[in-house]
Tab-separated table of C-alpha atoms in Angstrom:
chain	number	residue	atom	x	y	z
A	18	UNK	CA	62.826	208.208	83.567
A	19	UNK	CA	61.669	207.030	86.876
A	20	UNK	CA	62.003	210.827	88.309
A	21	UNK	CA	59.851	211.933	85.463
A	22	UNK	CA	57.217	209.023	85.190
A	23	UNK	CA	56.801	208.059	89.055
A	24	UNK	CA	57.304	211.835	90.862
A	25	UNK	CA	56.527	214.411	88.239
A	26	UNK	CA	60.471	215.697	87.881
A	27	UNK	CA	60.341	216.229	91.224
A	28	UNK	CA	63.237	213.787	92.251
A	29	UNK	CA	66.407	215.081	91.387
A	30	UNK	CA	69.899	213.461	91.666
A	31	UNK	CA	72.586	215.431	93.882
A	32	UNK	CA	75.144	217.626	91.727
A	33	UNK	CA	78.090	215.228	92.448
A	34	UNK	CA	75.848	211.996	90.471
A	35	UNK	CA	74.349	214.524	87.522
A	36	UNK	CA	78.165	215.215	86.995
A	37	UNK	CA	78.975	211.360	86.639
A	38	UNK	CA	79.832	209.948	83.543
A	39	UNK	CA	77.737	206.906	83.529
A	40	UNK	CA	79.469	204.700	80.221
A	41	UNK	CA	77.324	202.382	79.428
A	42	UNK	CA	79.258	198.701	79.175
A	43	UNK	CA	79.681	197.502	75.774
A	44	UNK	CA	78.625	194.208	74.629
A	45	UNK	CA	74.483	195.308	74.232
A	46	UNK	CA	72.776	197.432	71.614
A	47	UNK	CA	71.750	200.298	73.854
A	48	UNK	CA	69.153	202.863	72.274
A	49	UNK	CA	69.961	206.618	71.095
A	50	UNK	CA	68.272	209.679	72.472
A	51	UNK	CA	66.050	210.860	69.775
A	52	UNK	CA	67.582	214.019	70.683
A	53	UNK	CA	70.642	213.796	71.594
A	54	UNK	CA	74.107	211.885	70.169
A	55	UNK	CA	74.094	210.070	73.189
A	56	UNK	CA	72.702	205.978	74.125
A	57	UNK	CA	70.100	205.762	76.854
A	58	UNK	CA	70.937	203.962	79.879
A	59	UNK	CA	66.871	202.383	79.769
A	60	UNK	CA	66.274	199.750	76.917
A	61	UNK	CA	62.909	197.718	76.513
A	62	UNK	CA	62.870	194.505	74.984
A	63	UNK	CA	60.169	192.504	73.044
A	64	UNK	CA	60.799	188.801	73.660
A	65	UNK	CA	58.172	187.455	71.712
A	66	UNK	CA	54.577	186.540	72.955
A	67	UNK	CA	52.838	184.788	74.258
A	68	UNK	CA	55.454	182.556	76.386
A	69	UNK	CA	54.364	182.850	80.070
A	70	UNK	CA	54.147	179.651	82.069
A	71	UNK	CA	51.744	179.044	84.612
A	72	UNK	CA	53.245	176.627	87.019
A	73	UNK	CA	50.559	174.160	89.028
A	74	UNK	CA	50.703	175.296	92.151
A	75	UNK	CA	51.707	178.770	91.833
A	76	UNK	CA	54.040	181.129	90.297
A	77	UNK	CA	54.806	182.185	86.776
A	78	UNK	CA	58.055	181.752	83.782
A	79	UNK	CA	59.058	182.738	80.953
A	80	UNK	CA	61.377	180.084	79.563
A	81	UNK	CA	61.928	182.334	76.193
A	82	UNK	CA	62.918	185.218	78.535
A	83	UNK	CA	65.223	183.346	80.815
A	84	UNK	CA	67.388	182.300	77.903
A	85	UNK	CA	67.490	185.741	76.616
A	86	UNK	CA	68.296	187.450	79.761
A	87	UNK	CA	71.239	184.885	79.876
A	88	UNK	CA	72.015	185.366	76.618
A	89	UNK	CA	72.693	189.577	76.897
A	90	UNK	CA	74.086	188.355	79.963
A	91	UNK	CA	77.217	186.336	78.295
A	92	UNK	CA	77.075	189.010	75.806
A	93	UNK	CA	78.077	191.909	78.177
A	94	UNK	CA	80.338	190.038	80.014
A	95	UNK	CA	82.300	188.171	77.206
A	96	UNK	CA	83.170	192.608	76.375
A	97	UNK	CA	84.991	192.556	79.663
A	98	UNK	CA	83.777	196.296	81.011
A	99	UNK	CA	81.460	194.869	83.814
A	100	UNK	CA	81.887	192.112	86.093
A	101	UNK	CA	79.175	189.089	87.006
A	102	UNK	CA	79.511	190.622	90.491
A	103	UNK	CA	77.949	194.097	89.208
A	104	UNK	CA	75.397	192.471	87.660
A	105	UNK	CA	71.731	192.049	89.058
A	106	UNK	CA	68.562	190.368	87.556
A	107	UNK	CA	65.000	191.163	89.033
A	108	UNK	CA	61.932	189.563	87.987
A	109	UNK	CA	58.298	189.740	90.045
A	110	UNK	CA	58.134	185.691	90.156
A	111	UNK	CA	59.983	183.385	92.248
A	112	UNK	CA	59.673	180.888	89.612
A	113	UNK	CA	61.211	182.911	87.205
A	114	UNK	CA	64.099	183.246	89.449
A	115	UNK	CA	65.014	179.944	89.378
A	116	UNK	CA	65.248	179.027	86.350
A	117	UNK	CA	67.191	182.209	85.355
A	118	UNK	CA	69.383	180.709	88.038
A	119	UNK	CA	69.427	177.382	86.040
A	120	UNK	CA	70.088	178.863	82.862
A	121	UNK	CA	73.012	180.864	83.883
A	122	UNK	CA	74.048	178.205	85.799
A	123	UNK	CA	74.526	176.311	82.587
A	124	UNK	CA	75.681	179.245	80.676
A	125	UNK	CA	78.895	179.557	83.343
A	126	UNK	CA	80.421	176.167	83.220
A	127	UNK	CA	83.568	176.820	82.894
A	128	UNK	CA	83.408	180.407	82.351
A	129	UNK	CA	85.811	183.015	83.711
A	130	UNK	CA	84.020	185.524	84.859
A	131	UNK	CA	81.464	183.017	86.492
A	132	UNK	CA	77.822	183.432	86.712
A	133	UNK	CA	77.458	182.126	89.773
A	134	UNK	CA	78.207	186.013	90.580
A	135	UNK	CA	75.010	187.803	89.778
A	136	UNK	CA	72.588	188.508	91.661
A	137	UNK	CA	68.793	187.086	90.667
A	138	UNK	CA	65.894	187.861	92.745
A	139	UNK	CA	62.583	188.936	93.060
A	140	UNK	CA	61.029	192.740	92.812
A	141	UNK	CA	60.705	192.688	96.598
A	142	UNK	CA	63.470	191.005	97.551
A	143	UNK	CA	65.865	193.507	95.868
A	144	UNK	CA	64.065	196.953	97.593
A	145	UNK	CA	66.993	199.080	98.905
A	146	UNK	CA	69.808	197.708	96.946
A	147	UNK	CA	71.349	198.930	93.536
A	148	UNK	CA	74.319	197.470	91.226
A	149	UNK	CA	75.567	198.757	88.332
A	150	UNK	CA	73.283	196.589	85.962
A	151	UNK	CA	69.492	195.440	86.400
A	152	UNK	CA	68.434	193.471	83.953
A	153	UNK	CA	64.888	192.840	84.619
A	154	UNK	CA	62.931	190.266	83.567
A	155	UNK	CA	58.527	190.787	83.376
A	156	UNK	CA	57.793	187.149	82.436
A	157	UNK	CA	54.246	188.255	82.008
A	158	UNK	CA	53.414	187.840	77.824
A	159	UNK	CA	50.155	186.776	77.098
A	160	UNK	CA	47.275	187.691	74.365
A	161	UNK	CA	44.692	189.264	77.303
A	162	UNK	CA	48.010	191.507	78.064
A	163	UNK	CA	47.841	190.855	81.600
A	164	UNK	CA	50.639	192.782	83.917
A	165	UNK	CA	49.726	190.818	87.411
A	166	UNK	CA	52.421	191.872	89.345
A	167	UNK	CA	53.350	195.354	87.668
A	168	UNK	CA	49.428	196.937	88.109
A	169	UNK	CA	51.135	198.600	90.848
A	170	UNK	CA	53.488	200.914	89.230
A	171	UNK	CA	55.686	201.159	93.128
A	172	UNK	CA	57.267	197.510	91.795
A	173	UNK	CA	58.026	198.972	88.594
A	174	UNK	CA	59.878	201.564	90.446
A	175	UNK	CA	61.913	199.709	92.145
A	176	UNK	CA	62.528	197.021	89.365
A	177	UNK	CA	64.152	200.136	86.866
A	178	UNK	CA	65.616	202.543	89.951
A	179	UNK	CA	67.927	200.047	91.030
A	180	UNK	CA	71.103	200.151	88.525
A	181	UNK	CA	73.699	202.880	88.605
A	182	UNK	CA	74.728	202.327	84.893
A	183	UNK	CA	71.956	200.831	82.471
């Protein structure tokens, strides 16, 4: 997606990644190719409008969206074919960071495969790295269907270019 949408099908992956079998982990409902028998490694998620916060002195959550993301999260993990280590969350708002960190901080008491693992960080703060899975988190939902952050389609592109698996 990103090759096609951001650089016209002009980016192309060496031979030796095409090749790769990239299985998706288990544990989310991932979406079928239309055209193909096969489960895309890109999934969009409506969670629900309308549920931004706009914090007094700056920044931006999504309390509805934290507690999702945390929620797929457990889900994946509890299937035991990726590790909290291999797992990234991006999000444009340093707000939003934190209190994914909260949430999964609660979520991992006393879990194995602790929580504590995964990455969470902004957009920017991520640029250059990859993991097997990005989860990322917009936070933006509101009725004038504001994107703030993602106008500039260069921090969408690196929010969704970043995993190696889904």
């Amino acid at each position: 997606h990103p090759s096609n949408y951001f650089y016209k099908g002009q980016v192309k992956c060496p031979p030796t990644l095409q090749n790769r079998q990239h299985i998706l982990p288990s544990g989310f409902p991932w979406p079928k190719s239309r055209t193909k028998d096969k489960h895309l490694p890109l999934a969009f998620i409506h969670s629900g409008q309308n549920n931004e916060y706009t914090h007094n002195f700056g920044g931006k959550s999504n309390p509805a969206e934290a507690k999702l993301v945390t929620r797929i999260i457990s889900s994946l993990i509890e299937n035991d074919e990726i590790h909290a280590k291999n797992i990234a969350v991006i999000t444009p708002y340093s707000k939003q960071v934190q209190l994914i960190r909260m949430e999964l901080a609660i979520k991992g008491t006393g879990n194995k495969n602790s929580m504590h693992q995964i990455k969470v960080g902004t957009v920017d703060s991520f640029q250059g790295q990859e993991t097997d899975l990005v989860i990322f988190s917009a936070v933006r939902s509101n009725e004038l269907k504001e994107m703030g952050f993602l106008r500039d389609p260069r921090r969408l592109n690196v929010a969704i270019a970043r995993a190696k698996r889904g």
